[in-house]
Amino acid sequence: GASILGYVNYNAFVVRADGPSIERANHLGSVRWVGMFEPAYKLSPRLSSEFDQLLQKMDAMKGISSAAMPRIKGNVEQNIDVQVLAFEPSQLNGIMSKVSMLGGSDIAWSHNSSGMVRAKMDRNTLAQLAREPGVMWIDRQDKYEVYNDIAK
């Protein structure tokens, strides 16, 4: 059998399947590719140090000093806040254990939807975390800012 674990933009699905089901899917006209969901596919481009530098340039264009911005201190932070989406809520314990083993701190989780873990992690450990089978996606945790602070 096969079960759909998640949707990937555009028009793709991550599926858990046994060998015979994979072979049958591979012969369907509507299926263009069948392969392993590699750990590299789970890492957002927003996790890179180049993204930090882009954010700093945007802040500079707005006239905001990097010292005034809590999201980036100095040039590039080694530890960043991440959110890790799970394929299934049952995978959260394994993901949290791996995050802890890799030195993650400020660990929080939610069982909503397929499950999510948030933590502060060393950027160099994220590739190891992506190898955890229950991990669907790792991204930078969004930091929300209030711009309409005078609304009534």
PDB file of C-alpha atoms in Angstrom:
ATOM      1  CA  GLY A   1       0.000   0.000   0.000  1.00  0.00           C
ATOM      2  CA  ALA A   2       0.816   3.667  -0.189  1.00  0.00           C
ATOM      3  CA  SER A   3      -0.133   6.712   1.865  1.00  0.00           C
ATOM      4  CA  ILE A   4       0.304  10.391   1.037  1.00  0.00           C
ATOM      5  CA  LEU A   5       2.401  12.158   3.687  1.00  0.00           C
ATOM      6  CA  GLY A   6       2.508  15.653   2.240  1.00  0.00           C
ATOM      7  CA  TYR A   7       2.194  17.971  -0.725  1.00  0.00           C
ATOM      8  CA  VAL A   8       5.213  19.653  -2.324  1.00  0.00           C
ATOM      9  CA  ASN A   9       4.830  22.675  -4.603  1.00  0.00           C
ATOM     10  CA  TYR A  10       4.098  22.322  -7.485  1.00  0.00           C
ATOM     11  CA  ASN A  11       1.916  19.280  -8.157  1.00  0.00           C
ATOM     12  CA  ALA A  12       3.990  16.747  -6.228  1.00  0.00           C
ATOM     13  CA  PHE A  13       3.381  14.501  -3.236  1.00  0.00           C
ATOM     14  CA  VAL A  14       5.587  12.794  -0.689  1.00  0.00           C
ATOM     15  CA  VAL A  15       4.298   9.243  -0.376  1.00  0.00           C
ATOM     16  CA  ARG A  16       5.228   6.329   1.879  1.00  0.00           C
ATOM     17  CA  ALA A  17       4.883   3.109  -0.089  1.00  0.00           C
ATOM     18  CA  ASP A  18       6.073  -0.454  -0.247  1.00  0.00           C
ATOM     19  CA  GLY A  19       8.085  -1.825  -3.198  1.00  0.00           C
ATOM     20  CA  PRO A  20       5.176  -3.190  -5.286  1.00  0.00           C
ATOM     21  CA  SER A  21       3.192   0.061  -4.876  1.00  0.00           C
ATOM     22  CA  ILE A  22       6.194   2.121  -5.958  1.00  0.00           C
ATOM     23  CA  GLU A  23       6.609  -0.075  -9.020  1.00  0.00           C
ATOM     24  CA  ARG A  24       2.911   0.317  -9.950  1.00  0.00           C
ATOM     25  CA  ALA A  25       3.052   4.109  -9.457  1.00  0.00           C
ATOM     26  CA  ASN A  26       6.157   4.318 -11.603  1.00  0.00           C
ATOM     27  CA  HIS A  27       4.174   2.907 -14.537  1.00  0.00           C
ATOM     28  CA  LEU A  28       1.260   5.373 -14.243  1.00  0.00           C
ATOM     29  CA  GLY A  29       1.105   7.985 -17.001  1.00  0.00           C
ATOM     30  CA  SER A  30       0.305  10.729 -14.496  1.00  0.00           C
ATOM     31  CA  VAL A  31       3.458  10.047 -12.428  1.00  0.00           C
ATOM     32  CA  ARG A  32       6.506  11.856 -13.816  1.00  0.00           C
ATOM     33  CA  TRP A  33       9.077  10.912 -11.172  1.00  0.00           C
ATOM     34  CA  VAL A  34       9.498   8.361  -8.384  1.00  0.00           C
ATOM     35  CA  GLY A  35      12.467   8.562  -6.045  1.00  0.00           C
ATOM     36  CA  MET A  36      13.755   9.035  -2.525  1.00  0.00           C
ATOM     37  CA  PHE A  37      12.849  12.209  -0.613  1.00  0.00           C
ATOM     38  CA  GLU A  38      16.438  13.281   0.038  1.00  0.00           C
ATOM     39  CA  PRO A  39      17.418  15.207   3.205  1.00  0.00           C
ATOM     40  CA  ALA A  40      18.542  18.181   1.085  1.00  0.00           C
ATOM     41  CA  TYR A  41      14.947  18.622  -0.128  1.00  0.00           C
ATOM     42  CA  LYS A  42      13.904  19.289   3.485  1.00  0.00           C
ATOM     43  CA  LEU A  43      16.090  22.397   3.995  1.00  0.00           C
ATOM     44  CA  SER A  44      14.695  25.850   3.224  1.00  0.00           C
ATOM     45  CA  PRO A  45      16.966  28.256   1.338  1.00  0.00           C
ATOM     46  CA  ARG A  46      16.117  30.784   4.085  1.00  0.00           C
ATOM     47  CA  LEU A  47      18.418  28.845   6.452  1.00  0.00           C
ATOM     48  CA  SER A  48      21.581  29.947   4.629  1.00  0.00           C
ATOM     49  CA  SER A  49      23.964  32.633   5.864  1.00  0.00           C
ATOM     50  CA  GLU A  50      23.425  34.369   2.513  1.00  0.00           C
ATOM     51  CA  PHE A  51      19.803  34.913   3.539  1.00  0.00           C
ATOM     52  CA  ASP A  52      21.018  36.656   6.725  1.00  0.00           C
ATOM     53  CA  GLN A  53      23.153  38.960   4.596  1.00  0.00           C
ATOM     54  CA  LEU A  54      20.165  39.721   2.361  1.00  0.00           C
ATOM     55  CA  LEU A  55      18.082  40.627   5.431  1.00  0.00           C
ATOM     56  CA  GLN A  56      20.856  42.945   6.621  1.00  0.00           C
ATOM     57  CA  LYS A  57      20.944  44.687   3.236  1.00  0.00           C
ATOM     58  CA  MET A  58      17.172  45.157   3.329  1.00  0.00           C
ATOM     59  CA  ASP A  59      17.391  46.603   6.843  1.00  0.00           C
ATOM     60  CA  ALA A  60      20.180  48.944   5.730  1.00  0.00           C
ATOM     61  CA  MET A  61      18.010  50.160   2.854  1.00  0.00           C
ATOM     62  CA  LYS A  62      15.262  50.917   5.394  1.00  0.00           C
ATOM     63  CA  GLY A  63      17.791  52.807   7.529  1.00  0.00           C
ATOM     64  CA  ILE A  64      17.739  50.256  10.350  1.00  0.00           C
ATOM     65  CA  SER A  65      21.052  49.350  11.957  1.00  0.00           C
ATOM     66  CA  SER A  66      21.790  45.672  12.475  1.00  0.00           C
ATOM     67  CA  ALA A  67      22.347  46.403  16.181  1.00  0.00           C
ATOM     68  CA  ALA A  68      18.707  47.546  16.437  1.00  0.00           C
ATOM     69  CA  MET A  69      17.345  44.405  14.841  1.00  0.00           C
ATOM     70  CA  PRO A  70      16.955  41.447  17.206  1.00  0.00           C
ATOM     71  CA  ARG A  71      16.757  38.927  14.361  1.00  0.00           C
ATOM     72  CA  ILE A  72      20.370  39.452  13.279  1.00  0.00           C
ATOM     73  CA  LYS A  73      23.203  40.358  15.609  1.00  0.00           C
ATOM     74  CA  GLY A  74      26.565  41.222  14.075  1.00  0.00           C
ATOM     75  CA  ASN A  75      27.190  39.704  10.678  1.00  0.00           C
ATOM     76  CA  VAL A  76      25.648  36.237  10.640  1.00  0.00           C
ATOM     77  CA  GLU A  77      24.276  34.256  13.565  1.00  0.00           C
ATOM     78  CA  GLN A  78      25.457  30.686  13.936  1.00  0.00           C
ATOM     79  CA  ASN A  79      22.448  29.739  16.086  1.00  0.00           C
ATOM     80  CA  ILE A  80      19.103  30.431  14.478  1.00  0.00           C
ATOM     81  CA  ASP A  81      15.480  29.864  15.420  1.00  0.00           C
ATOM     82  CA  VAL A  82      13.976  27.140  13.259  1.00  0.00           C
ATOM     83  CA  GLN A  83      10.650  25.413  12.837  1.00  0.00           C
ATOM     84  CA  VAL A  84      10.609  21.765  11.870  1.00  0.00           C
ATOM     85  CA  LEU A  85       7.484  20.308  10.280  1.00  0.00           C
ATOM     86  CA  ALA A  86       6.800  16.631  10.818  1.00  0.00           C
ATOM     87  CA  PHE A  87       5.217  14.234   8.360  1.00  0.00           C
ATOM     88  CA  GLU A  88       2.972  12.913  11.137  1.00  0.00           C
ATOM     89  CA  PRO A  89       2.355  13.881  14.798  1.00  0.00           C
ATOM     90  CA  SER A  90       3.614  10.447  15.831  1.00  0.00           C
ATOM     91  CA  GLN A  91       7.082  11.523  14.625  1.00  0.00           C
ATOM     92  CA  LEU A  92       7.388  14.477  17.047  1.00  0.00           C
ATOM     93  CA  ASN A  93       9.101  12.556  19.854  1.00  0.00           C
ATOM     94  CA  GLY A  94      11.833  11.328  17.512  1.00  0.00           C
ATOM     95  CA  ILE A  95      12.323  14.814  16.090  1.00  0.00           C
ATOM     96  CA  MET A  96      12.491  16.418  19.544  1.00  0.00           C
ATOM     97  CA  SER A  97      15.024  13.799  20.669  1.00  0.00           C
ATOM     98  CA  LYS A  98      17.190  14.508  17.617  1.00  0.00           C
ATOM     99  CA  VAL A  99      16.928  18.292  18.142  1.00  0.00           C
ATOM    100  CA  SER A 100      17.993  17.853  21.766  1.00  0.00           C
ATOM    101  CA  MET A 101      20.830  15.463  20.831  1.00  0.00           C
ATOM    102  CA  LEU A 102      22.120  18.041  18.320  1.00  0.00           C
ATOM    103  CA  GLY A 103      22.245  20.717  21.040  1.00  0.00           C
ATOM    104  CA  GLY A 104      18.982  22.507  20.268  1.00  0.00           C
ATOM    105  CA  SER A 105      17.591  24.811  22.953  1.00  0.00           C
ATOM    106  CA  ASP A 106      14.283  26.556  23.659  1.00  0.00           C
ATOM    107  CA  ILE A 107      12.476  23.499  22.277  1.00  0.00           C
ATOM    108  CA  ALA A 108       8.702  23.794  21.876  1.00  0.00           C
ATOM    109  CA  TRP A 109       6.250  21.671  19.927  1.00  0.00           C
ATOM    110  CA  SER A 110       2.708  21.527  18.651  1.00  0.00           C
ATOM    111  CA  HIS A 111       0.541  18.585  17.636  1.00  0.00           C
ATOM    112  CA  ASN A 112      -1.568  20.761  15.294  1.00  0.00           C
ATOM    113  CA  SER A 113      -1.823  19.520  11.703  1.00  0.00           C
ATOM    114  CA  SER A 114       1.076  17.124  11.100  1.00  0.00           C
ATOM    115  CA  GLY A 115       3.074  18.464  14.048  1.00  0.00           C
ATOM    116  CA  MET A 116       5.825  21.051  14.425  1.00  0.00           C
ATOM    117  CA  VAL A 117       8.908  21.572  16.591  1.00  0.00           C
ATOM    118  CA  ARG A 118      10.519  24.971  17.192  1.00  0.00           C
ATOM    119  CA  ALA A 119      14.021  25.390  18.569  1.00  0.00           C
ATOM    120  CA  LYS A 120      17.208  27.420  18.479  1.00  0.00           C
ATOM    121  CA  MET A 121      19.837  25.369  16.658  1.00  0.00           C
ATOM    122  CA  ASP A 122      23.361  25.610  15.364  1.00  0.00           C
ATOM    123  CA  ARG A 123      23.138  26.143  11.619  1.00  0.00           C
ATOM    124  CA  ASN A 124      25.769  23.413  11.055  1.00  0.00           C
ATOM    125  CA  THR A 125      23.540  20.714  12.609  1.00  0.00           C
ATOM    126  CA  LEU A 126      20.538  21.232  10.333  1.00  0.00           C
ATOM    127  CA  ALA A 127      21.731  18.819   7.637  1.00  0.00           C
ATOM    128  CA  GLN A 128      21.929  16.094  10.300  1.00  0.00           C
ATOM    129  CA  LEU A 129      18.419  16.952  11.488  1.00  0.00           C
ATOM    130  CA  ALA A 130      17.142  16.713   7.894  1.00  0.00           C
ATOM    131  CA  ARG A 131      18.239  13.050   7.861  1.00  0.00           C
ATOM    132  CA  GLU A 132      15.644  12.252  10.549  1.00  0.00           C
ATOM    133  CA  PRO A 133      12.930  10.217   8.741  1.00  0.00           C
ATOM    134  CA  GLY A 134      10.000  12.046  10.395  1.00  0.00           C
ATOM    135  CA  VAL A 135      11.172  15.521   9.270  1.00  0.00           C
ATOM    136  CA  MET A 136       9.250  16.959   6.328  1.00  0.00           C
ATOM    137  CA  TRP A 137      10.636  20.542   6.209  1.00  0.00           C
ATOM    138  CA  ILE A 138      13.030  22.770   8.156  1.00  0.00           C
ATOM    139  CA  ASP A 139      12.713  26.525   7.852  1.00  0.00           C
ATOM    140  CA  ARG A 140      13.675  29.676   9.664  1.00  0.00           C
ATOM    141  CA  GLN A 141      11.158  30.580  12.337  1.00  0.00           C
ATOM    142  CA  ASP A 142       9.345  33.740  11.313  1.00  0.00           C
ATOM    143  CA  LYS A 143       9.646  36.706  13.630  1.00  0.00           C
ATOM    144  CA  TYR A 144       6.535  38.819  13.446  1.00  0.00           C
ATOM    145  CA  GLU A 145       6.752  42.576  13.738  1.00  0.00           C
ATOM    146  CA  VAL A 146       3.940  44.982  14.537  1.00  0.00           C
ATOM    147  CA  TYR A 147       3.682  47.828  12.034  1.00  0.00           C
ATOM    148  CA  ASN A 148       0.236  49.136  12.879  1.00  0.00           C
ATOM    149  CA  ASP A 149       0.739  49.944  16.542  1.00  0.00           C
ATOM    150  CA  ILE A 150      -1.689  52.889  16.586  1.00  0.00           C
ATOM    151  CA  ALA A 151      -4.849  51.222  15.282  1.00  0.00           C
ATOM    152  CA  LYS A 152      -8.016  51.704  17.299  1.00  0.00           C
TER     153      LYS A 152
END
